[in-house]
Structure formats: C-alpha cells, structure tokens
C-alpha cells in the first residue's frame, strides 16, 4: 500500500490529461485525436456533463433573477400579505420574511448547544465507546431523515397535551400543535447535522499538542475545551451554523405542516413576544408554495418575487461559507483544501 | 449565582452534562420511531403489511378515510398504497441511474480534465445547485417545465393513446425525474470527487506508463478503485430522492397513477404520486383518525427506508477506509 502511495521520482515521465492539472511533467502527451472512438466519446461526454451542469445552475439563477427583478417591488418586502383574489391586491411578504427570520433564530439557538455538546463530547470524551457510537449514528440518521418525516413527527409530538403551552388548545380540547416554537424546534434537527459535522472536523484537526500544552499548565479538560479548543474552531462552528441556516431557510415541508396555513403572523395568548412564538404564520418558502399553482394563491408573480429574495439569501449564505473557509485557511497558513463540492 | 457559573466545572460533571446533552439526539430518534409508529398503528392493525400491496382504488380509499369521522368502522381503514410505493421507486431509481452517469462524468471532468481556472467556476456552480431550496425547483418545474412539456412535447397522438385512463397535462414523471436528477447530482458529485482525489495519482500514472491513454487509465484504474464510493454516493442520493416531498408534490401532476412503461412515450408524461408527496397532499386531513393513520404509515415507511439507506451507505463505505490512511 504505502509503496504504491509514495510520490513518483522527480524524473519520471508524467503524462497529464489534455488540459489536465495533475500531471505537469514534460513527457510526450497523447493527443485525444489519436484515441479510439469510444475514448473520445467518453471525453466529450465528461466535458458536456460538467459544462451543462454549470449551465443549468446559471440558467436557474439568471431566470429567477430576470423574473425576480421584473416582479419585485420594494413595497412587496415592506407590506403584509392580504387576502385577495387578485395578484394586485394580495399585499407583500413582510410577515413571511419575519417568519423565516424567527424560524432561523429558534432553530439555530436550539441546534447550537446540541451540536456543540455532541461534537465536543464525541471528540474529547467519547466514553463509553458504544454510547459515542450511538450518538454518532443517531446524528447520521437525523441527517438522512427526510424533512417531511421530521415535520410530521413534530406534529405528533406537539399535539400532546404536555406541549399545549407551545401552541394553543382548540375548543374541543385538542392541542393544535402548530406554532413557530414547534416548527423552530424541528428546524433545529435540520441544522444539527452540518453543525455537528463541522465542529467535529474542526476539533479533530486541532493538533494534540495544543491540548497537551493546556493540560501541562494544569487546566482541566473542560477548561481546555472552553478556553483553547472552542475558540480555535470558531470558524468551523460558523461554517456549520451557516450551512444549518441555509437548510432552515430552504425547508418547506416543516413550514407547511407545522406552521398552519396562515400567511400573516397570528399570535396566540397575551404575553408580548411569546404570543408570536406560540402563534402561526408562514415563511418565505411557505409563501412561495402557497402562491404557486400548487398552493391556493395562484399568484405566480408574488411567488417569483419571493423566490428571488430566497435565492439571494441562499447565494449570500453560500458566499459566506466560502469566505469563512478561506479566511480560516489564511489564518492557519494553509491553502484552502476542503471537500470539493 | 453568576460567580458560580463562571467558576469552571469539575471535569466529571462537565463530561456527564455533555454526554447527557449528546444523548438527546438518540432520544429524539427513538421518539420519532415510537410516535410515528404509534400514530400509524391502526393501518397495520387492520391491513397488516398488505397495505403496501396493490389491488385497491387508492384515491377512493383516501376519500372514504377523509369522510369518516371519529371512531370509523374497520372497513374504512382498508388501504392499498402500492401506487405510491411504485411512484417512489420509479422516480428515485430513474433519477439515481441518470444522476450516476452524469455525476461520474462530471466528477472526472472536475478532478481530471478541467483546467484550474474553469474548475474555480464549476465547483461553486455545482455547490449552488445543491443549495437551491426544493420549493424553487418546484416553482420552476410547475411554472416553466410543465407548461413547456404540456404544450410542446406531448403530441396529440400520445394524449389520445391514454385519454381514457389519464389526462396528460405536462406535469408528471418526466419533469419530476429531470428536476430530481438535477437535485441529487451535486450530492453524488461531492462524494465521487472526494474519492477520486483520494486515489494515489501513481496508480493512474502506472497505467499510463503501461501504455493506456490517460482517460482510459482513469476509467480503468481510478474509477475501479472508487467503486465503493460510487455505490455509497448512489445510496445517499437515493435517500434524498426518496424523501423529496415538496418538489415532487408540485410537479408530479397531483394524481395517484402508476405510470405504465407499456404506454410508450406517454409513460414519461403520466402523473404519479410518491409516499413523500402524498404526505404533503393529505396533511390537512391528518386530524381525521383514519387518514391520519395512513399518512403516518407513509411516514413510517419513509423513516425505515431512510434508516435502511443510511446503514447501507455506511456498509458500502467501509472498504474505502483503506485509502483513508494516506490522509
């Protein structure tokens, strides 16, 4: 194994693929023109596949941008949704925008302690071993569970009378089970896996001598974690949280099932602040769905405008992840070598 | 009080606290299975496992469940949901098969062929495809692709050939599979690229030295070495495809129908419904006990396939470990 894996001697003839970046030697290059037909077809297919995926992505962004710019008016962002049969009278999406922000905040606030604690416990303690494996595989299972199943599980849980304070009780005595708190709690399950994975990878990459230095100064494990390890993986945590946020703002299933079908924020109860959280509403994704032909609104222009805003958020979050990764790599004196995609 | 919080905890207490918080996730998983199974139980009680088979009129059964009030008679619970399972299998199998070809080719393109400058553009673009929310895919599907297919691709001949069975509107299998493929390809590309990069370049160089042309060397050596990763990528992608609900609900035509390959080209235009999209379709009737049980039964089946697929993904990735030692 290891002998195969060692680098070839410097003088060996390296042959790169045409235009390839791996081989940089001066050996004789074989031209694709001399290849067999089958190989030339595969070569062409690989180029076509790669380029056309990019074109699809570009087409989506350009099309949504075009539609968004032609339908988006500042008034839409700052006005509340109204019930109306026509697209002109149905107001804007201020409430769904607020809803998206609320869900993101609740989801991340719940996911952060959970994700950090599990990542720290797994990498720094992880005893007994079987329990650590249980936790690890549970998070993997959460990551693989479809969000529609998470949503419907949340509905079953929050309809228990135990959780009545989180939504409200209908006249018949049944608990409604749909509220920002319920939806946000389930959103935290979406944000958990990327947050956990990023933090764990960061902690595993911290060199052991940093821990040993802290122990040598007489610090306990938990002080080392708080004062040395967590500060040094801040950027990993930020990356994980950003990935989590982009999963939260993109989730439609949880919003549809756990937030009722009102477009405006409807508060429940009389305690200011809490009443909104206990109440129902919508998010940008829910608004898009509702206004598309699949929902009931039938206001595609509003759906396009909201989708454009959502796509801009997603693009910004993507850029943020890139930025954090690059800044981190710079500060550590490394070149940015992450997962390819 | 604040002072006490600021003083560092004793180590053993911190360990126990962190462990307890971590275990919460496990508790959530157990609760998920228990709750969903408990709500789905009436369906299993009345149908056994045969609710997954065919032979009934699914939409009539759902309508009967929806109409029934509390304490419905046992006959109402009768359910045969094979069309949903068939729809789920059909869409995810085709999408994963298509996606596998595309993602292997584009991974080779990204890792081996693309000049560095092009690669800097391609990678963020594909990452973008992965992060577009499914509702936006659904919106594009229902407002752009489905009308295009309905107006320009479906010929009168195809419309007439199945007109006694189903109306072809444009939304259906073809649009669903195309969008689903675009959605799952980035996941597969990420895993396959990672694996391609982990194969020692000297393996391929050895093959080139033996006289293979560079592309053939990649196909014969590198690709062969990462076969487990390709399978793992397919498994993870099918987990995503099986669970996709919103997009499929929007573009699949909203009719329970099992597309028949025997219909020729019309097959690709026929509507369908999957397990996940059925949950979206019927979630408003969840308070009716029979329909609620049916919806939770669909969710339970999805949950089990997700478990199964993540275990399968873990198992097929095991042989890959031998490359990991290289770092």
XYZ file of C-alpha atoms in Angstrom:
668
model
C 0.000 0.000 0.000
C 2.460 2.589 1.177
C 4.919 1.891 -1.587
C 2.158 2.439 -4.110
C 1.159 5.634 -2.462
C 4.555 7.318 -2.468
C 5.227 10.079 -4.932
C 6.963 9.058 -8.145
C 10.607 10.068 -8.507
C 11.023 13.541 -9.906
C 12.395 12.427 -13.238
C 9.611 10.032 -14.154
C 7.598 10.885 -17.195
C 4.263 12.239 -16.114
C 1.504 12.310 -18.605
C -1.290 14.658 -17.869
C -4.662 14.529 -19.488
C -5.243 17.123 -22.144
C -5.702 20.330 -20.249
C -5.264 18.335 -17.058
C -3.849 19.850 -13.926
C -2.416 16.862 -12.187
C 0.482 15.907 -14.395
C 2.805 18.790 -15.010
C 5.786 16.936 -16.471
C 7.232 17.381 -19.904
C 6.536 13.871 -21.131
C 5.031 13.126 -24.503
C 1.331 13.914 -24.344
C -1.044 11.662 -26.165
C -3.465 13.674 -28.217
C -7.142 12.793 -27.971
C -7.162 12.783 -31.766
C -5.190 9.548 -31.756
C -7.525 7.836 -29.304
C -10.101 5.235 -30.037
C -13.599 6.469 -30.841
C -15.044 5.187 -27.580
C -12.498 7.084 -25.526
C -13.083 10.261 -27.475
C -16.821 9.901 -26.857
C -16.295 9.490 -23.116
C -14.014 12.519 -23.102
C -16.628 14.589 -24.893
C -19.378 13.295 -22.609
C -17.407 14.255 -19.497
C -16.906 17.787 -20.772
C -20.547 18.063 -21.772
C -21.786 16.753 -18.417
C -19.633 19.141 -16.412
C -20.355 22.187 -18.524
C -24.080 21.530 -18.809
C -24.487 21.227 -15.035
C -22.945 24.684 -14.778
C -25.276 25.928 -17.455
C -28.275 24.555 -15.545
C -27.147 26.367 -12.406
C -26.553 29.559 -14.356
C -29.913 29.239 -16.090
C -31.712 28.888 -12.753
C -30.005 31.955 -11.307
C -30.470 34.056 -14.443
C -34.084 33.042 -14.924
C -35.016 33.644 -11.298
C -33.106 36.925 -11.379
C -34.923 38.037 -14.503
C -38.320 37.097 -13.098
C -37.483 38.465 -9.677
C -36.331 41.846 -10.932
C -39.389 42.238 -13.106
C -41.839 41.451 -10.296
C -40.061 42.522 -7.128
C -41.058 45.936 -5.793
C -39.731 47.379 -2.528
C -43.348 47.667 -1.445
C -43.660 43.872 -1.505
C -40.964 43.446 1.105
C -42.424 46.024 3.459
C -46.126 45.234 3.239
C -48.074 42.457 4.882
C -49.949 39.751 2.982
C -53.660 40.410 2.425
C -56.398 38.039 1.413
C -57.468 38.930 -2.065
C -58.441 37.177 -5.238
C -56.163 39.209 -7.475
C -52.399 39.424 -7.533
C -52.534 43.196 -7.288
C -54.420 43.170 -4.005
C -52.733 40.371 -2.091
C -50.077 42.505 -0.437
C -46.418 41.692 0.101
C -44.389 39.245 2.103
C -43.225 41.120 5.187
C -44.770 38.535 7.509
C -43.215 35.501 5.776
C -39.864 37.285 5.851
C -40.202 37.825 9.595
C -41.300 34.194 9.876
C -38.156 32.973 8.129
C -36.003 35.038 10.486
C -37.889 33.745 13.552
C -37.566 30.112 12.465
C -33.862 30.561 11.728
C -33.202 32.101 15.121
C -35.156 29.451 17.031
C -33.620 26.631 15.019
C -30.041 27.802 15.412
C -30.424 28.706 19.091
C -31.643 25.163 19.774
C -29.186 23.433 17.450
C -26.037 25.230 18.651
C -25.826 23.799 22.188
C -26.910 20.370 20.936
C -24.417 20.265 18.076
C -21.511 21.727 20.028
C -22.095 19.488 23.042
C -22.259 16.334 20.940
C -19.200 17.267 18.879
C -17.163 18.135 21.978
C -18.308 15.068 23.875
C -17.578 12.723 20.973
C -14.102 14.056 20.213
C -12.892 14.944 23.711
C -14.566 12.343 25.919
C -16.453 9.713 23.955
C -16.667 7.177 26.775
C -18.148 4.593 26.878
C -17.380 3.823 23.275
C -20.685 2.209 22.417
C -22.573 5.248 23.679
C -20.436 7.504 21.498
C -21.248 5.309 18.508
C -24.953 5.517 19.356
C -24.780 9.320 19.394
C -22.763 9.434 16.179
C -25.128 7.183 14.300
C -28.195 8.986 15.672
C -26.925 12.217 14.173
C -26.269 10.408 10.909
C -29.817 9.072 10.959
C -31.192 12.558 11.641
C -29.192 13.798 8.666
C -30.728 11.135 6.456
C -34.314 11.540 7.626
C -36.481 13.358 5.066
C -37.702 16.705 6.353
C -41.298 15.747 5.661
C -40.949 12.905 8.187
C -39.348 15.236 10.728
C -42.256 17.629 10.192
C -44.923 15.043 10.711
C -43.121 13.662 13.756
C -43.086 17.181 15.167
C -46.816 17.437 14.676
C -47.365 14.193 16.590
C -45.175 15.426 19.444
C -46.506 18.954 19.743
C -50.112 17.747 19.681
C -49.526 16.080 23.047
C -51.343 17.966 25.782
C -47.991 18.192 27.559
C -46.873 20.621 24.854
C -50.060 22.704 24.843
C -48.167 25.786 26.079
C -46.124 25.706 22.864
C -49.150 26.251 20.633
C -52.754 26.546 21.736
C -55.703 24.397 22.693
C -58.693 24.395 20.380
C -62.252 24.440 21.682
C -62.638 20.676 21.517
C -59.674 20.223 23.859
C -57.305 19.091 21.126
C -53.915 20.751 21.006
C -53.292 22.483 17.670
C -49.613 21.593 17.658
C -48.618 24.153 15.054
C -46.589 27.204 16.034
C -43.271 28.934 15.471
C -41.887 27.143 18.523
C -42.876 23.736 17.177
C -41.574 24.474 13.682
C -38.374 26.033 15.031
C -37.718 23.026 17.255
C -37.948 20.701 14.269
C -35.823 23.099 12.194
C -33.070 22.626 14.762
C -32.935 18.960 13.718
C -32.191 20.100 10.158
C -29.394 22.403 11.299
C -27.890 19.895 13.727
C -26.025 17.519 11.360
C -23.980 20.162 9.462
C -23.234 21.995 12.706
C -22.097 18.806 14.408
C -20.025 17.632 11.459
C -18.234 20.971 11.004
C -17.429 21.303 14.720
C -16.264 17.705 14.993
C -13.997 18.032 11.964
C -12.561 21.231 13.414
C -11.892 19.654 16.802
C -10.289 16.609 15.223
C -7.980 18.869 13.236
C -6.733 20.700 16.336
C -3.230 19.321 16.913
C -2.846 17.250 20.057
C -0.026 19.404 21.397
C -2.446 22.274 21.985
C -4.384 20.086 24.391
C -1.194 18.793 25.979
C 0.086 22.327 26.498
C -3.123 23.260 28.279
C -3.001 20.133 30.441
C 0.630 20.875 31.286
C -0.466 24.266 32.590
C -2.748 22.442 34.986
C -6.006 23.099 33.143
C -8.804 20.581 33.382
C -10.302 19.057 30.267
C -13.379 21.251 30.343
C -11.329 24.434 30.796
C -9.155 23.368 27.886
C -12.280 22.898 25.800
C -13.716 26.268 26.757
C -10.568 28.359 26.623
C -8.464 26.620 23.969
C -10.390 24.251 21.738
C -13.696 26.028 21.163
C -12.052 29.398 20.375
C -9.765 27.707 17.868
C -12.676 26.067 15.988
C -14.792 29.226 15.888
C -14.665 29.373 12.118
C -15.743 25.741 11.801
C -18.691 26.458 14.055
C -19.543 29.474 11.911
C -19.385 27.361 8.748
C -21.603 24.707 10.290
C -24.098 27.280 11.519
C -24.231 28.912 8.097
C -24.870 25.571 6.414
C -27.561 24.914 9.017
C -29.178 28.284 8.355
C -29.309 27.649 4.645
C -31.017 24.322 5.287
C -33.522 26.017 7.591
C -34.466 28.843 5.254
C -34.887 26.378 2.398
C -37.155 23.925 4.176
C -40.748 23.967 3.013
C -42.172 20.740 4.405
C -41.742 21.716 8.057
C -43.302 25.123 7.412
C -46.291 23.669 5.579
C -47.070 21.105 8.239
C -46.005 22.814 11.470
C -46.909 26.425 10.833
C -50.530 26.172 9.817
C -51.738 27.732 6.622
C -51.902 31.405 7.524
C -49.739 33.829 5.601
C -49.930 36.552 8.275
C -48.462 36.201 11.727
C -51.315 35.172 14.009
C -50.348 35.429 17.655
C -51.778 33.309 20.457
C -52.118 34.408 24.056
C -51.402 37.751 25.638
C -47.746 37.719 26.652
C -45.950 40.051 24.239
C -43.146 38.317 22.364
C -44.182 34.844 23.448
C -47.559 35.227 21.745
C -45.920 35.430 18.316
C -43.808 32.371 19.036
C -46.871 30.414 20.127
C -48.787 31.631 17.112
C -48.752 30.599 13.498
C -47.532 32.295 10.369
C -45.510 31.484 7.318
C -42.020 31.675 5.905
C -40.660 32.645 2.520
C -40.744 29.023 1.374
C -44.301 28.603 2.615
C -45.261 31.829 0.844
C -43.743 30.667 -2.443
C -45.531 27.342 -2.176
C -48.841 28.986 -1.326
C -48.690 31.428 -4.209
C -47.570 28.855 -6.778
C -50.190 26.884 -8.705
C -49.545 24.020 -6.268
C -50.857 26.085 -3.355
C -54.048 28.058 -3.347
C -52.891 31.608 -4.038
C -52.348 31.349 -7.752
C -50.174 34.463 -7.700
C -47.082 33.333 -9.592
C -45.654 36.856 -9.765
C -45.562 37.056 -5.978
C -44.083 33.570 -5.853
C -41.321 34.586 -8.291
C -40.541 37.729 -6.302
C -40.327 35.808 -3.027
C -38.296 33.038 -4.657
C -35.847 35.649 -5.918
C -35.392 37.017 -2.391
C -34.932 33.491 -1.046
C -32.397 32.661 -3.748
C -30.423 35.796 -2.891
C -30.304 34.690 0.745
C -29.080 31.269 -0.332
C -26.407 32.777 -2.579
C -25.233 35.099 0.199
C -25.019 32.190 2.655
C -23.041 30.187 0.084
C -20.601 33.059 -0.321
C -20.363 33.409 3.445
C -19.371 29.744 3.797
C -16.668 30.285 1.158
C -15.436 33.437 2.863
C -15.231 31.830 6.312
C -13.421 28.809 4.915
C -10.886 30.937 3.062
C -10.294 33.322 5.982
C -9.757 30.351 8.250
C -7.312 28.743 5.827
C -5.380 32.015 5.589
C -5.175 32.454 9.336
C -3.890 28.911 9.747
C -1.354 29.393 6.973
C -2.846 26.630 4.878
C -4.220 26.570 1.399
C -7.923 26.043 1.262
C -8.333 22.334 0.719
C -11.818 21.388 1.614
C -14.322 18.993 0.254
C -14.551 19.617 -3.455
C -18.222 20.395 -3.589
C -25.148 32.779 41.207
C -23.292 34.236 38.239
C -19.997 33.771 40.051
C -20.773 30.079 40.495
C -21.441 29.703 36.788
C -18.163 31.378 35.940
C -16.010 29.070 38.034
C -15.035 26.069 35.948
C -16.985 22.899 36.488
C -15.352 19.831 37.823
C -14.356 17.677 34.890
C -16.533 14.672 35.633
C -19.646 16.800 35.928
C -18.907 18.519 32.625
C -18.392 15.149 30.976
C -21.721 13.884 32.233
C -23.526 17.063 31.212
C -22.127 16.988 27.694
C -22.854 13.293 27.375
C -26.429 13.797 28.506
C -26.988 16.587 26.005
C -25.486 14.460 23.220
C -27.768 11.588 24.082
C -30.770 13.836 23.458
C -30.329 13.200 19.744
C -30.636 9.479 20.314
C -33.759 10.097 22.374
C -35.210 12.135 19.512
C -34.620 9.264 17.084
C -36.284 6.741 19.382
C -39.163 9.155 19.972
C -39.514 9.643 16.231
C -39.936 5.916 15.599
C -42.253 5.469 18.586
C -44.515 8.423 17.816
C -44.812 7.788 14.100
C -45.353 4.059 14.631
C -47.981 4.685 17.317
C -49.947 7.023 15.065
C -49.636 4.605 12.134
C -50.662 1.577 14.150
C -54.378 1.440 13.123
C -53.360 0.931 9.495
C -51.139 -2.007 10.437
C -53.795 -3.349 12.771
C -56.410 -3.508 10.027
C -54.292 -4.281 6.971
C -51.184 -5.981 8.312
C -48.355 -5.333 5.906
C -50.579 -5.776 2.902
C -51.341 -2.045 2.790
C -48.123 -1.838 0.814
C -49.557 -4.035 -1.907
C -51.693 -3.121 -4.867
C -55.155 -4.074 -5.915
C -57.277 -1.307 -4.438
C -58.518 2.049 -5.600
C -56.188 4.300 -3.639
C -57.945 7.604 -4.158
C -61.364 6.153 -3.272
C -59.917 4.678 -0.085
C -58.397 8.029 0.868
C -61.685 9.818 0.178
C -63.503 7.306 2.392
C -60.959 7.856 5.173
C -61.260 11.603 4.857
C -65.050 11.484 5.043
C -65.140 9.234 8.097
C -65.455 10.967 11.460
C -64.094 9.818 14.796
C -64.309 6.105 15.580
C -64.580 4.961 11.971
C -65.594 1.351 11.284
C -62.821 -1.092 10.476
C -63.681 -1.139 6.775
C -62.604 2.478 6.435
C -59.036 1.554 7.337
C -58.707 -0.616 4.252
C -55.682 0.681 2.322
C -53.690 -0.484 -0.682
C -50.905 2.011 -1.327
C -48.790 0.259 -3.954
C -49.114 3.131 -6.478
C -47.319 5.431 -4.037
C -44.530 2.947 -3.411
C -44.238 2.288 -7.120
C -44.079 6.030 -7.800
C -41.368 6.469 -5.176
C -39.291 3.579 -6.529
C -39.782 4.652 -10.136
C -38.762 8.297 -9.685
C -35.813 7.617 -7.436
C -34.482 4.698 -9.496
C -34.538 6.612 -12.770
C -33.162 9.780 -11.172
C -30.346 7.918 -9.423
C -29.448 5.975 -12.578
C -29.333 9.155 -14.659
C -27.597 11.046 -11.882
C -24.947 8.363 -11.526
C -23.874 8.629 -15.165
C -23.880 12.421 -15.084
C -22.077 12.674 -11.785
C -19.349 10.164 -12.681
C -18.685 12.003 -15.932
C -18.701 15.432 -14.332
C -16.539 14.278 -11.428
C -13.940 13.064 -13.919
C -14.306 16.416 -15.636
C -13.827 18.367 -12.395
C -10.937 16.370 -10.977
C -9.031 15.262 -14.074
C -9.972 17.312 -17.111
C -10.977 20.863 -16.251
C -8.243 23.497 -16.311
C -7.766 25.066 -12.877
C -9.407 28.309 -13.905
C -12.526 26.562 -15.180
C -12.656 24.389 -12.089
C -12.851 27.507 -9.930
C -16.112 28.349 -11.707
C -17.562 24.845 -11.954
C -17.292 23.892 -8.291
C -19.239 26.863 -6.871
C -21.861 26.429 -9.587
C -22.450 22.806 -8.640
C -22.443 23.714 -4.961
C -25.125 26.254 -5.803
C -27.252 23.546 -7.443
C -27.098 21.624 -4.178
C -28.275 24.551 -2.089
C -31.203 25.813 -4.156
C -34.282 25.144 -1.964
C -36.604 22.441 -3.253
C -39.536 24.858 -3.416
C -37.653 26.926 -6.011
C -37.026 23.790 -8.072
C -40.710 23.035 -7.723
C -41.656 26.551 -8.784
C -39.507 26.346 -11.898
C -40.926 22.913 -12.623
C -44.548 23.905 -12.306
C -44.319 27.306 -13.995
C -41.712 26.660 -16.690
C -41.022 22.994 -17.404
C -44.519 21.529 -17.005
C -46.199 24.063 -19.339
C -43.371 23.573 -21.847
C -43.782 19.801 -21.781
C -47.563 20.099 -21.866
C -47.669 22.493 -24.809
C -44.710 21.497 -26.928
C -43.592 17.960 -26.176
C -46.797 15.982 -25.744
C -48.296 15.202 -29.134
C -51.977 14.667 -29.786
C -51.169 11.056 -30.539
C -49.833 10.488 -27.028
C -52.702 12.409 -25.478
C -55.241 10.265 -27.302
C -53.471 6.999 -26.653
C -54.147 7.264 -22.923
C -57.104 9.618 -22.826
C -59.442 7.005 -21.381
C -57.142 6.397 -18.461
C -55.493 9.654 -17.555
C -55.194 13.271 -18.663
C -51.710 14.378 -19.683
C -51.071 17.940 -18.551
C -47.307 18.140 -18.729
C -46.648 17.721 -15.026
C -45.654 14.123 -14.469
C -42.909 11.542 -14.476
C -40.611 13.246 -16.998
C -40.459 16.664 -15.343
C -40.187 15.070 -11.895
C -37.273 12.859 -12.885
C -35.390 15.662 -14.654
C -35.584 18.007 -11.662
C -34.904 15.231 -9.182
C -31.771 14.308 -11.134
C -30.545 17.901 -11.001
C -31.210 17.953 -7.260
C -29.352 14.765 -6.365
C -26.430 15.000 -8.791
C -24.448 17.514 -6.665
C -24.558 15.155 -3.672
C -23.105 12.338 -5.742
C -20.505 14.603 -7.329
C -19.300 15.725 -3.900
C -18.718 12.152 -2.752
C -17.252 10.889 -6.019
C -14.869 13.864 -6.336
C -13.654 13.317 -2.802
C -12.969 9.668 -3.591
C -11.260 10.468 -6.914
C -8.911 12.844 -5.116
C -8.042 10.222 -2.519
C -6.745 7.706 -5.052
C -2.948 7.935 -5.271
C -2.007 9.526 -8.631
C 0.791 6.985 -9.020
C -1.764 4.228 -9.651
C -3.026 6.024 -12.719
C 0.455 7.006 -13.774
C 1.456 3.370 -13.632
C -1.342 2.509 -16.033
C -0.279 5.312 -18.370
C 3.273 4.015 -18.270
C 1.952 0.633 -19.371
C 0.565 2.271 -22.481
C -3.025 3.195 -21.698
C -4.093 6.612 -22.807
C -4.718 8.960 -19.858
C -8.505 8.828 -19.999
C -8.572 5.056 -20.233
C -6.234 4.959 -17.252
C -8.703 6.994 -15.243
C -11.578 4.767 -16.300
C -9.735 1.508 -15.764
C -7.780 2.264 -12.594
C -9.106 5.261 -10.692
C -12.768 4.626 -11.306
C -12.360 0.959 -10.486
C -10.669 1.839 -7.211
C -13.506 4.078 -6.074
C -16.365 1.722 -6.880
C -17.475 1.593 -3.214
C -17.656 5.393 -3.154
C -19.805 5.393 -6.259
C -22.203 2.929 -4.668
C -22.226 4.948 -1.449
C -22.988 8.092 -3.426
C -25.861 6.343 -5.182
C -27.245 5.146 -1.854
C -27.095 8.600 -0.262
C -28.590 10.190 -3.344
C -31.461 7.725 -3.323
C -32.112 8.586 0.326
C -32.504 12.184 -0.763
C -34.634 11.240 -3.765
C -36.969 9.025 -1.767
C -37.532 11.718 0.843
C -38.074 14.630 -1.537
C -41.610 15.807 -0.939
C -42.302 19.409 -1.877
C -40.747 19.489 -5.319
C -42.381 16.210 -6.358
C -45.731 17.259 -4.963
C -45.557 20.414 -7.071
C -44.533 18.908 -10.405
C -45.838 15.343 -10.428
C -49.378 16.101 -11.548
C -51.208 15.552 -8.281
C -52.930 12.352 -9.302
C -52.434 8.861 -7.944
C -51.497 6.944 -11.009
C -48.916 4.303 -11.712
C -47.163 5.247 -14.982
C -47.031 2.247 -17.276
C -43.938 1.697 -19.445
C -46.200 -0.091 -21.917
C -47.747 3.247 -22.937
C -44.667 4.145 -24.932
C -43.623 7.774 -24.875
C -46.738 8.747 -22.941
C -45.149 6.916 -19.993
C -42.899 9.892 -19.381
C -45.795 12.318 -19.229
C -48.058 10.348 -16.921
C -48.747 11.781 -13.468
C -47.786 9.974 -10.311
C -47.685 10.343 -6.558
C -44.914 9.293 -4.187
C -45.026 8.451 -0.490
C -43.479 11.772 0.491
C -45.645 13.863 -1.803
C -48.748 12.042 -0.527
C -47.916 13.266 2.982
C -47.919 16.851 1.677
C -51.128 16.227 -0.239
C -53.077 14.774 2.658
C -51.576 16.529 5.687
C -54.633 18.734 6.043
C -56.817 15.711 6.720
C -54.485 14.462 9.413
C -56.991 15.128 12.179
C -59.344 12.536 10.751
C -58.205 9.366 12.523
C -58.142 7.003 9.560
C -56.443 9.377 7.126
C -54.042 10.487 9.849
C -53.049 6.865 10.445
C -52.500 6.391 6.709
C -50.292 9.492 6.488
C -48.244 8.326 9.467
C -47.941 4.896 7.870
C -46.391 6.544 4.790
C -44.047 8.465 7.091
C -43.074 5.281 8.917
C -42.208 3.569 5.654
C -40.094 6.581 4.634
C -38.395 6.576 8.019
C -37.496 2.916 7.680
C -36.161 3.354 4.171
C -34.051 6.259 5.441
C -32.654 4.019 8.204
C -32.028 1.230 5.790
C -30.308 3.501 3.309
C -28.057 5.101 5.912
C -27.000 1.687 7.191
C -26.388 0.564 3.601
C -24.408 3.727 2.913
C -22.258 3.074 5.958
C -21.629 -0.548 4.975
C -20.627 0.155 1.376
C -18.261 2.897 2.501
C -16.316 0.500 4.736
C -13.969 -0.822 2.012
C -12.970 2.781 1.228
C -11.242 3.063 4.590
C -8.116 1.521 3.138
C -7.392 4.740 1.252
C -8.016 6.926 4.253
C -4.712 6.026 5.892
C -2.979 8.001 3.186
C -4.567 11.175 4.520
